[in-house]
PDB file of C-alpha atoms in Angstrom:
ATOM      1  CA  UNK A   1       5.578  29.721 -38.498  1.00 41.00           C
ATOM      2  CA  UNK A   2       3.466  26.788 -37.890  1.00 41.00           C
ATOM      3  CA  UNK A   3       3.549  24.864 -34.676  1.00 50.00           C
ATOM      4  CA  UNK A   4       6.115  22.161 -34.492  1.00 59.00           C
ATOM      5  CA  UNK A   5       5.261  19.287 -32.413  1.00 79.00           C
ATOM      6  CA  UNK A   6       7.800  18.484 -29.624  1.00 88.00           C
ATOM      7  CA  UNK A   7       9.228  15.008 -29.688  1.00 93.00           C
ATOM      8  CA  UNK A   8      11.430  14.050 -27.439  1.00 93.00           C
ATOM      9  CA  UNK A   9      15.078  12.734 -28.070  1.00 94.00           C
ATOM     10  CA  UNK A  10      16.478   9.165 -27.757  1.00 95.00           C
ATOM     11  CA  UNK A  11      19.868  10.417 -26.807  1.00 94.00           C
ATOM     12  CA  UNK A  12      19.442  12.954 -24.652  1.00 95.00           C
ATOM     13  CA  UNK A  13      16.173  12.108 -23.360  1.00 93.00           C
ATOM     14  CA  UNK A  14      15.188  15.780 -23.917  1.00 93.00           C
ATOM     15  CA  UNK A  15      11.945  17.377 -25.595  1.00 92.00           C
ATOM     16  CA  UNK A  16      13.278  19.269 -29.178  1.00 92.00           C
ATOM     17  CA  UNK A  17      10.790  21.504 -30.778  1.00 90.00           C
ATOM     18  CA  UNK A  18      13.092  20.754 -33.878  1.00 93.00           C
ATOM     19  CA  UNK A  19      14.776  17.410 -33.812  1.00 93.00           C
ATOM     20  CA  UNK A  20      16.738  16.867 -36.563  1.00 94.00           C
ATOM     21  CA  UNK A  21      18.224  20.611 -36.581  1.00 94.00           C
ATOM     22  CA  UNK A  22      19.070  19.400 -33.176  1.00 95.00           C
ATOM     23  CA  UNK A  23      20.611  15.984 -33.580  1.00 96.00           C
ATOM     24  CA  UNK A  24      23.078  17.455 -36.467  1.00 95.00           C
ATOM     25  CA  UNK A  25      24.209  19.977 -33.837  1.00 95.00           C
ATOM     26  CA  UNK A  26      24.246  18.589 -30.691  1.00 95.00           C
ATOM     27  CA  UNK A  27      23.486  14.482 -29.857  1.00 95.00           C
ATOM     28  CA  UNK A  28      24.397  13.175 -33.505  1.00 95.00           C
ATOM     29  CA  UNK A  29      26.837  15.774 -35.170  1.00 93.00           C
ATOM     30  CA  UNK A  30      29.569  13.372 -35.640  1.00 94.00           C
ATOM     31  CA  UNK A  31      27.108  11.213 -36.840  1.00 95.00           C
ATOM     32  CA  UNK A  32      26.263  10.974 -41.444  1.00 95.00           C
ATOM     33  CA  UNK A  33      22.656  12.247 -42.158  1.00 94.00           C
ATOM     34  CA  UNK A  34      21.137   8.558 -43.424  1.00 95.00           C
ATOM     35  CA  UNK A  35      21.497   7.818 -39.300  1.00 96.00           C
ATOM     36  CA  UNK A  36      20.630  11.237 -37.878  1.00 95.00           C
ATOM     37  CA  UNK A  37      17.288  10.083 -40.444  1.00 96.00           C
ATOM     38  CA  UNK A  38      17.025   6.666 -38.914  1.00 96.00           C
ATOM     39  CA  UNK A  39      16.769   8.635 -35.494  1.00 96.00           C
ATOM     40  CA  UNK A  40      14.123  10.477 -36.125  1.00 96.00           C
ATOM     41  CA  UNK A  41      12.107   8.094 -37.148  1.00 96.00           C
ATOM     42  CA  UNK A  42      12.496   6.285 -34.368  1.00 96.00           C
ATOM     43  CA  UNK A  43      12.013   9.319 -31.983  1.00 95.00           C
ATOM     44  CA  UNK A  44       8.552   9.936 -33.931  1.00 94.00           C
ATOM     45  CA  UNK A  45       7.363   5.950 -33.254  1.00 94.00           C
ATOM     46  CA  UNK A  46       8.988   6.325 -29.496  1.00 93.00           C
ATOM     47  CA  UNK A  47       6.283   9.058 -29.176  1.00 90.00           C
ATOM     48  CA  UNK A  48       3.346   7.969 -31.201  1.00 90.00           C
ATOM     49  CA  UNK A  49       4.064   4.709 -28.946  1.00 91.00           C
ATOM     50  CA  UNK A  50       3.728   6.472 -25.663  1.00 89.00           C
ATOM     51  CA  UNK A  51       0.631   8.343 -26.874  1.00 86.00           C
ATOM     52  CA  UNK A  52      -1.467   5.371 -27.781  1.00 87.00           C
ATOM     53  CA  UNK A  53      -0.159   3.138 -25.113  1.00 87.00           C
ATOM     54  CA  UNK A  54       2.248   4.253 -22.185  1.00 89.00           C
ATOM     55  CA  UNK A  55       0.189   7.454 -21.220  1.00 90.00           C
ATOM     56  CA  UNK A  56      -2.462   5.194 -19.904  1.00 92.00           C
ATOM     57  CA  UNK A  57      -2.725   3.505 -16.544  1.00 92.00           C
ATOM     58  CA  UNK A  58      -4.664   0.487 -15.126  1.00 89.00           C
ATOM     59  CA  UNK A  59      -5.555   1.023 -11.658  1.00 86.00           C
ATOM     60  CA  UNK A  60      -5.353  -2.616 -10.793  1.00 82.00           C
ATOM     61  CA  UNK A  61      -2.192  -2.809 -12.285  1.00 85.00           C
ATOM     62  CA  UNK A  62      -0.834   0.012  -9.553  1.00 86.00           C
ATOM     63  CA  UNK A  63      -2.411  -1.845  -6.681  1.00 82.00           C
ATOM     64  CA  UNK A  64      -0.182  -5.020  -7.812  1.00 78.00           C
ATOM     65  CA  UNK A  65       2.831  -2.757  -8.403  1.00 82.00           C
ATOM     66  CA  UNK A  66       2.391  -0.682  -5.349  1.00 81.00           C
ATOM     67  CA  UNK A  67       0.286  -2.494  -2.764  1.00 74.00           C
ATOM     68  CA  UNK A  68       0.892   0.118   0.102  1.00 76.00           C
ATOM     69  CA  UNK A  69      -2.238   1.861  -0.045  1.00 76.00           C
ATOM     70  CA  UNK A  70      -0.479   5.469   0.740  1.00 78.00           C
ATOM     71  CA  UNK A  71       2.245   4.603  -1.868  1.00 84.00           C
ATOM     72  CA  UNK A  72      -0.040   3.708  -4.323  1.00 84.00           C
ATOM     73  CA  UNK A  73      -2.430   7.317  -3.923  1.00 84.00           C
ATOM     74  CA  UNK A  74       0.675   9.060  -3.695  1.00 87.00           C
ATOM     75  CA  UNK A  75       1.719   7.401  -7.360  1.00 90.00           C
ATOM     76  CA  UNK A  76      -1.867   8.140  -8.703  1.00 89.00           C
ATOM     77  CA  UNK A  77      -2.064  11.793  -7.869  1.00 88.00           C
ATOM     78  CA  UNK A  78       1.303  12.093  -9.233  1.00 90.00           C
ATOM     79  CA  UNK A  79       0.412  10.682 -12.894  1.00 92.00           C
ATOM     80  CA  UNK A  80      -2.793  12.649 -12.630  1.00 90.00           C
ATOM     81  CA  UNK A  81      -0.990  15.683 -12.262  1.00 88.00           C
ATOM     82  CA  UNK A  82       1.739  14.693 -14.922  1.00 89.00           C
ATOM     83  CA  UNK A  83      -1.066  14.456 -17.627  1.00 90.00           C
ATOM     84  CA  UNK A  84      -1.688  10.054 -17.850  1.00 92.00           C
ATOM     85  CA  UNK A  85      -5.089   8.776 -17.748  1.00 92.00           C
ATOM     86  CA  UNK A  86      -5.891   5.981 -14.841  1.00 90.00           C
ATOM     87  CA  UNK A  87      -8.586   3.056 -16.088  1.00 88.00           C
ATOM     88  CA  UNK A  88     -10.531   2.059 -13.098  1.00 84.00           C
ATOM     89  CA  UNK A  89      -9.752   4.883 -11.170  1.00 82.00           C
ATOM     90  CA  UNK A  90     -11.533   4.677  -7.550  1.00 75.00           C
ATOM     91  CA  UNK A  91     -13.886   7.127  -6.209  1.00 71.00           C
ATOM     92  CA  UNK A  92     -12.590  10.465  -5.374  1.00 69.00           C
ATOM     93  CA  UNK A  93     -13.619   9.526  -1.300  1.00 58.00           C
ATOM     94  CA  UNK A  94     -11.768   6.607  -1.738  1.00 64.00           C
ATOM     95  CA  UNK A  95      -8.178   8.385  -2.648  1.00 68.00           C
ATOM     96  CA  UNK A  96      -8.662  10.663   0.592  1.00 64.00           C
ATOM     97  CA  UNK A  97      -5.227   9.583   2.740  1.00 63.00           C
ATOM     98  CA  UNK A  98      -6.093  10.095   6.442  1.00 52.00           C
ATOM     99  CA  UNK A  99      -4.135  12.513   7.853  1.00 46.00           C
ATOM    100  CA  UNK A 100      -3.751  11.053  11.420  1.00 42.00           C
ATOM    101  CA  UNK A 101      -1.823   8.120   9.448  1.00 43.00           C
ATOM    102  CA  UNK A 102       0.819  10.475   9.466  1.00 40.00           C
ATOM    103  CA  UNK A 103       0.924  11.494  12.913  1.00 40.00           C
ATOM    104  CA  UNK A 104      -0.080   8.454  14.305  1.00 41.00           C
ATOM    105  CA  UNK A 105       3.290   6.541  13.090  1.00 43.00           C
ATOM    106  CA  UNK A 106       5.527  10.127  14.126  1.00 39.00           C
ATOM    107  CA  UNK A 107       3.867   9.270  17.804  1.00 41.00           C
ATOM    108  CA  UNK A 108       4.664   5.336  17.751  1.00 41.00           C
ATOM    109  CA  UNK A 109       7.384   4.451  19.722  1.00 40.00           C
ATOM    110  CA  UNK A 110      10.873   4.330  17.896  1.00 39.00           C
ATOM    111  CA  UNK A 111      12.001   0.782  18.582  1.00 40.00           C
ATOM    112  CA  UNK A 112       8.861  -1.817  17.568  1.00 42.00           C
ATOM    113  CA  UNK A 113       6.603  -2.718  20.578  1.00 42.00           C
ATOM    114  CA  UNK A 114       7.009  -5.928  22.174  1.00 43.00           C
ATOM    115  CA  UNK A 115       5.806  -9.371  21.010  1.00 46.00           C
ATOM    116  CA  UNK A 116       2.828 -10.966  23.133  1.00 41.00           C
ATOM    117  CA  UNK A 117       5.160 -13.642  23.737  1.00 40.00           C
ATOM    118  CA  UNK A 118       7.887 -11.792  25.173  1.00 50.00           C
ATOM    119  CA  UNK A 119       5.787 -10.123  27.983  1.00 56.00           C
ATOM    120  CA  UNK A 120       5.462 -10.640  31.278  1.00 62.00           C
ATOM    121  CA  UNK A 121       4.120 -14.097  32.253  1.00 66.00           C
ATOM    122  CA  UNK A 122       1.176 -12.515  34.095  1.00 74.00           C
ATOM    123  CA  UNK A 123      -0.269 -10.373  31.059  1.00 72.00           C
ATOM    124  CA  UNK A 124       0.848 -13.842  29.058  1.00 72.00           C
ATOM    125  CA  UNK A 125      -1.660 -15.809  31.455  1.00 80.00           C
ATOM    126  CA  UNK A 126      -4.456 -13.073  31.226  1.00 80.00           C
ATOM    127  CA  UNK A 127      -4.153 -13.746  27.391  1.00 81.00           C
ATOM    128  CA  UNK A 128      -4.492 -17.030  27.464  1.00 80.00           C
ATOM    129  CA  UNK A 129      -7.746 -17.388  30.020  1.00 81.00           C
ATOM    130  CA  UNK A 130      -9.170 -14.576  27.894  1.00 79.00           C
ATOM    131  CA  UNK A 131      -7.995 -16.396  24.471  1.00 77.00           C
ATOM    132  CA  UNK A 132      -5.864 -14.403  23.485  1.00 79.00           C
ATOM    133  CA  UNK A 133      -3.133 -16.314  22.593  1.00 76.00           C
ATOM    134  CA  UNK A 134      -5.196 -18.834  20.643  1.00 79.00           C
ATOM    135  CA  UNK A 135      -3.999 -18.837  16.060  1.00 78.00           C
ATOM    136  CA  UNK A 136      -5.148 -21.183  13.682  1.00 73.00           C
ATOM    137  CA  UNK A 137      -2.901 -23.003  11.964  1.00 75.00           C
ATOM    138  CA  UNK A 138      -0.132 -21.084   9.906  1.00 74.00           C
ATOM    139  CA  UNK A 139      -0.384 -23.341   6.916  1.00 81.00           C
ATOM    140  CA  UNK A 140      -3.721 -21.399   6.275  1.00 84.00           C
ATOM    141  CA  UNK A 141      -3.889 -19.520   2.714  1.00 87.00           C
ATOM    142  CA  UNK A 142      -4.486 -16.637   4.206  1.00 88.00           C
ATOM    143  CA  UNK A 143      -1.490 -16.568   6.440  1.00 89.00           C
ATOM    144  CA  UNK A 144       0.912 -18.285   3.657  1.00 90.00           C
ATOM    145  CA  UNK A 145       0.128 -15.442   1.240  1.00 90.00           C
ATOM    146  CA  UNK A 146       0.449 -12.561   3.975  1.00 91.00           C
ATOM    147  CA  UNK A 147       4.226 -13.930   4.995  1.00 90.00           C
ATOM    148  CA  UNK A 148       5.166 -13.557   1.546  1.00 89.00           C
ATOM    149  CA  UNK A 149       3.162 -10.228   1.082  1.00 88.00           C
ATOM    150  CA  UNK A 150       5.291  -8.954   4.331  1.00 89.00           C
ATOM    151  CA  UNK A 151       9.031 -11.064   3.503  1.00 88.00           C
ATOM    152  CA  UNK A 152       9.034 -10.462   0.031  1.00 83.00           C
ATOM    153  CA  UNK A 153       6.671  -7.450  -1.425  1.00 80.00           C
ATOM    154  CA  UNK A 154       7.448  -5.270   2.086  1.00 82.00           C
ATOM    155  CA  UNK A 155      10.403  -6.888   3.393  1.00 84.00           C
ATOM    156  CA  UNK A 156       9.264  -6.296   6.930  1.00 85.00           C
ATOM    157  CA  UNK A 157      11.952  -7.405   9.422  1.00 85.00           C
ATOM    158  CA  UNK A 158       9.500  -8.753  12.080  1.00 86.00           C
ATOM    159  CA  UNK A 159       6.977 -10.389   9.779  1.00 90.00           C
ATOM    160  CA  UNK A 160       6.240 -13.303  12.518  1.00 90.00           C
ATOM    161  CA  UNK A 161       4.776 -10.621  15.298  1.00 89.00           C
ATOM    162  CA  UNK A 162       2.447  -9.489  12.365  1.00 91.00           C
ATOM    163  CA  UNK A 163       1.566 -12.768  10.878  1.00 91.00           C
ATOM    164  CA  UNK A 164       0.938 -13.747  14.675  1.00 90.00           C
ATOM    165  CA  UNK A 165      -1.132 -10.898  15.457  1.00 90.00           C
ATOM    166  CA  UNK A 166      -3.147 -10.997  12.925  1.00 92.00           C
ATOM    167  CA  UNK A 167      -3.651 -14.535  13.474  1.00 90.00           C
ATOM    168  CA  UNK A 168      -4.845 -13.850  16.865  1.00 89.00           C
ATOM    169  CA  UNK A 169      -7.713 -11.353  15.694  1.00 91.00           C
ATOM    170  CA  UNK A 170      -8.767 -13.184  12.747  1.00 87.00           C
ATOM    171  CA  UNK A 171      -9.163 -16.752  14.774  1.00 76.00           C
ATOM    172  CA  UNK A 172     -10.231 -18.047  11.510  1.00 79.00           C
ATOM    173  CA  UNK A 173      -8.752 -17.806   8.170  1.00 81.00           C
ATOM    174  CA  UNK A 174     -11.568 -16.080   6.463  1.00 86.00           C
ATOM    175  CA  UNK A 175     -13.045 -12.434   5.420  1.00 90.00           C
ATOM    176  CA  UNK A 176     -16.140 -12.660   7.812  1.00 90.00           C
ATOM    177  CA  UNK A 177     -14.288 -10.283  10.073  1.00 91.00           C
ATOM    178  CA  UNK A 178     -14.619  -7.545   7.527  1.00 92.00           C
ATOM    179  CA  UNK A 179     -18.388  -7.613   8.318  1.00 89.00           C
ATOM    180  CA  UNK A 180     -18.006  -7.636  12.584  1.00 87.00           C
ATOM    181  CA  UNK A 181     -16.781  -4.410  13.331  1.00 87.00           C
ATOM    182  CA  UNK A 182     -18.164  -4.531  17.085  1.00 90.00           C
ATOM    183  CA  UNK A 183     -16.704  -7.968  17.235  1.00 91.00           C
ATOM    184  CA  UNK A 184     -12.906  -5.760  16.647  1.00 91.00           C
ATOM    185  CA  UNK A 185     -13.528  -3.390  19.015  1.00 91.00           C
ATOM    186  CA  UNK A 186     -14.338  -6.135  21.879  1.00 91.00           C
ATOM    187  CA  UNK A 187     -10.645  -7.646  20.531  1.00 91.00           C
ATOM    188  CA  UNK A 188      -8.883  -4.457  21.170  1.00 91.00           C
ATOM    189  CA  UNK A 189     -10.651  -4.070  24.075  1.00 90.00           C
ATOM    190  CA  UNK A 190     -10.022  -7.334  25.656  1.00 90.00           C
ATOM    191  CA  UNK A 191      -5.940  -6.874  24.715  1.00 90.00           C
ATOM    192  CA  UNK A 192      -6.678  -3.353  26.724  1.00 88.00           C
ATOM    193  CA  UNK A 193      -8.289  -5.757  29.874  1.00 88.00           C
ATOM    194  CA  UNK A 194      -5.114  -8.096  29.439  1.00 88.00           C
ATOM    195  CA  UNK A 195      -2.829  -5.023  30.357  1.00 86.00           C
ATOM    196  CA  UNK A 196      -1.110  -5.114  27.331  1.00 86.00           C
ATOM    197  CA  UNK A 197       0.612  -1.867  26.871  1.00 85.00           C
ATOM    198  CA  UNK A 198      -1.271   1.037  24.571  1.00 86.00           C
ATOM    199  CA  UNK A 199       2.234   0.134  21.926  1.00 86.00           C
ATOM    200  CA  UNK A 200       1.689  -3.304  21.910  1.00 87.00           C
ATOM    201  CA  UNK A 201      -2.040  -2.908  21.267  1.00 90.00           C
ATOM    202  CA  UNK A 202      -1.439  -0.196  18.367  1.00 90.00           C
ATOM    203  CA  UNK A 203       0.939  -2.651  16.643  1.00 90.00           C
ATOM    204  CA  UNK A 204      -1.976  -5.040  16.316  1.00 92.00           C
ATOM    205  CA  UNK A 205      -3.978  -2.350  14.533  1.00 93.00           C
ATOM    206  CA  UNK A 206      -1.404  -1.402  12.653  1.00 92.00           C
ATOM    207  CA  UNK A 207      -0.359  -5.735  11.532  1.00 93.00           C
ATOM    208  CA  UNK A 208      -4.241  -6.017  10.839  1.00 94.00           C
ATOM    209  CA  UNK A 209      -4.136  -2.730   8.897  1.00 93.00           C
ATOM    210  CA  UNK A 210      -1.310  -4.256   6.753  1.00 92.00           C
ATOM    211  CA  UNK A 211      -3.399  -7.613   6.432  1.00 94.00           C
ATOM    212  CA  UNK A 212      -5.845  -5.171   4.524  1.00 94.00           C
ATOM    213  CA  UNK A 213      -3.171  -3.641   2.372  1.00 90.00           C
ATOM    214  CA  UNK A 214      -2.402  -7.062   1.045  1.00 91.00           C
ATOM    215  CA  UNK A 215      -5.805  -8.227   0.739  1.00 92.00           C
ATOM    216  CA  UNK A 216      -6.806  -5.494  -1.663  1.00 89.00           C
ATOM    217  CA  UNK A 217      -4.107  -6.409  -3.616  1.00 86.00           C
ATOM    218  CA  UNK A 218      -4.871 -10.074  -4.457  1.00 86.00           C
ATOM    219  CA  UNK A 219      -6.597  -9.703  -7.478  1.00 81.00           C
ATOM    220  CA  UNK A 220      -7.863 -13.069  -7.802  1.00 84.00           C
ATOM    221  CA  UNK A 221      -9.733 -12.579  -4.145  1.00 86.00           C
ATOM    222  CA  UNK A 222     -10.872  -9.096  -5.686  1.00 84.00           C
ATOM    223  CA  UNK A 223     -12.599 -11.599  -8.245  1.00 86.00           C
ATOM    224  CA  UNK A 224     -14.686 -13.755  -5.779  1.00 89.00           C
ATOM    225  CA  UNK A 225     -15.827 -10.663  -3.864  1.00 90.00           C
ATOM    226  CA  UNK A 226     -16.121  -7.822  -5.896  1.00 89.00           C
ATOM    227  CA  UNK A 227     -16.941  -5.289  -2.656  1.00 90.00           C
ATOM    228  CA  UNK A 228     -13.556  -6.247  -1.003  1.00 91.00           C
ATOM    229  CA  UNK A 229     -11.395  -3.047  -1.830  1.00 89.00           C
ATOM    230  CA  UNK A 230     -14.781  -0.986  -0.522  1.00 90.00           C
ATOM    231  CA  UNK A 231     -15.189  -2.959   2.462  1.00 92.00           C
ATOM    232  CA  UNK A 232     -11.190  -3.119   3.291  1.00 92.00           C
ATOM    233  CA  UNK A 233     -11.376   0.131   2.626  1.00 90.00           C
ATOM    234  CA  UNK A 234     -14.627   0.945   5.592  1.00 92.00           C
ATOM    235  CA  UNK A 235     -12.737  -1.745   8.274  1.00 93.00           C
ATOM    236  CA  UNK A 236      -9.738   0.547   7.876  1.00 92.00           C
ATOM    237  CA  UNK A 237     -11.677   3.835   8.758  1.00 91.00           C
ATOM    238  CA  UNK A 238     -12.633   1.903  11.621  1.00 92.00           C
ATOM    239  CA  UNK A 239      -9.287   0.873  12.666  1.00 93.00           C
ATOM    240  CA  UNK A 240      -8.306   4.453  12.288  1.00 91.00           C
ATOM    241  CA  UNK A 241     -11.292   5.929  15.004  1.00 91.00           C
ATOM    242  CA  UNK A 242     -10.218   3.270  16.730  1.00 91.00           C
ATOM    243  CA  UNK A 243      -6.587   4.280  16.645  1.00 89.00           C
ATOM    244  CA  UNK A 244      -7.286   7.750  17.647  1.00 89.00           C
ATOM    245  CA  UNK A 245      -9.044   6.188  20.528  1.00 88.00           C
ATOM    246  CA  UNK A 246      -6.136   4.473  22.202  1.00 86.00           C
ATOM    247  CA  UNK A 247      -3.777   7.340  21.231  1.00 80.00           C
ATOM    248  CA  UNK A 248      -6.531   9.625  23.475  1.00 80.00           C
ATOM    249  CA  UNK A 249      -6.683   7.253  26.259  1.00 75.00           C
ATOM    250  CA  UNK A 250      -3.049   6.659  26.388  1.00 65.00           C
ATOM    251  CA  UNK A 251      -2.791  10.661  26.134  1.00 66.00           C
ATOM    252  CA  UNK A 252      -5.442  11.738  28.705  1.00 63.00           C
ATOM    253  CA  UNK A 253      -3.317   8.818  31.711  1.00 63.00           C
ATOM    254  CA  UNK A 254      -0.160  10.315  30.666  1.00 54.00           C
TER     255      UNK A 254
END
């Protein structure tokens, strides 16, 4: 016999090569034929519906769903292998997850590292001679929009330490560091000179990695610089060597 096409059923939510034979037997038997008619026809728009419009994906649209980079690769290989379609899909490079992201976090310590301000007052005074301890102002854009990326999109408990930290490395509130990546490594190093802890130091790399995150996914700052999701993307490989550093310092004392 010909092939019947599969649609799936409103009830049930199952896929019926045969719908009708199996709403009068199963989902609709109780029900008189004009509905179990009615139901089909709706079943067939449900899935010519899906076909012309829900099987497709904007990519732009997943970064403001899912602004957690890793979340949001995850979700795209998943629909990829489920059969949907992605519009303005990235570069295949660019939807490589690193894999010491995973063991990176499994080797940070269990309780979150200390705030800067909480440490001892000499490594506090270091800070400040080296400037440190210096932020601009946290009315800045920039900051504003990160505290509600972090309270509201991530719901991160200790959103201060990050907005703080990354206040700290930025020094300004613009995108110019994206372009200084010696200028970050002197930063790190200098917290490193300060005798912050290698924890303390990692949870700035990993606040300025989030900074990045929620960067990429203001759409109307991917407008006014069209290389920002490429060049958010080539500061985080950066922070990641850089990562791998401290964890092989810390390693190699310990």
């Amino acid at each position: 016999s010909a092939e019947r096409n599969i649609v799936y059923c409103l009830q049930c939510h199952k896929p019926q090569e045969n719908l009708p034979v199996h709403l009068a037997r199963v989902c609709m038997k109780k029900s008189p034929p004009e509905e179990r008619v009615h139901e089909v026809q709706k079943a067939k728009a449900s899935n010519r519906e899906w076909i012309r419009k829900n099987r497709t994906w904007n990519y732009n649209r997943l970064c403001e769903l899912l602004p957690d980079r890793r979340s949001r690769i995850v979700m795209v290989k998943e629909l990829l292998r489920r059969g949907f379609f992605i519009m303005n899909q990235p570069q295949e490079s660019d939807m490589v997850l690193e894999p010491e992201d995973d063991s990176a976090d499994a080797a940070a310590p269990a309780t979150p590292p200390r705030d800067p301000q909480t440490v001892s007052p000499s490594v506090r005074t270091k800070m400040k001679k080296a400037g440190l301890h210096d932020k601009f102002p946290a009315r800045a854009k920039l900051l504003v929009g990160f505290k509600n990326y972090l309270t509201v999109s991530r719901r991160v408990p200790n959103w201060q330490q990050e907005v703080d930290n990354v206040s700290r490395f930025l020094r300004e509130p613009s995108l110019d560091f994206l372009s200084k990546n010696k200028e970050t490594e002197d930063f790190l190093t200098a917290l490193k000179h300060a005798d912050l802890c290698t924890a303390t130091i990692l949870n700035y790399v990993k606040s300025i990695k989030r900074f990045l995150e929620y960067l990429t996914a203001r759409l109307d700052l991917r407008k006014r610089h069209p290389r920002l999701r490429s060049d958010c993307q080539s500061f985080t490989d950066i922070l990641n060597r850089l990562r791998k550093r401290l964890y092989k310092s810390h390693n190699d004392k310990t």
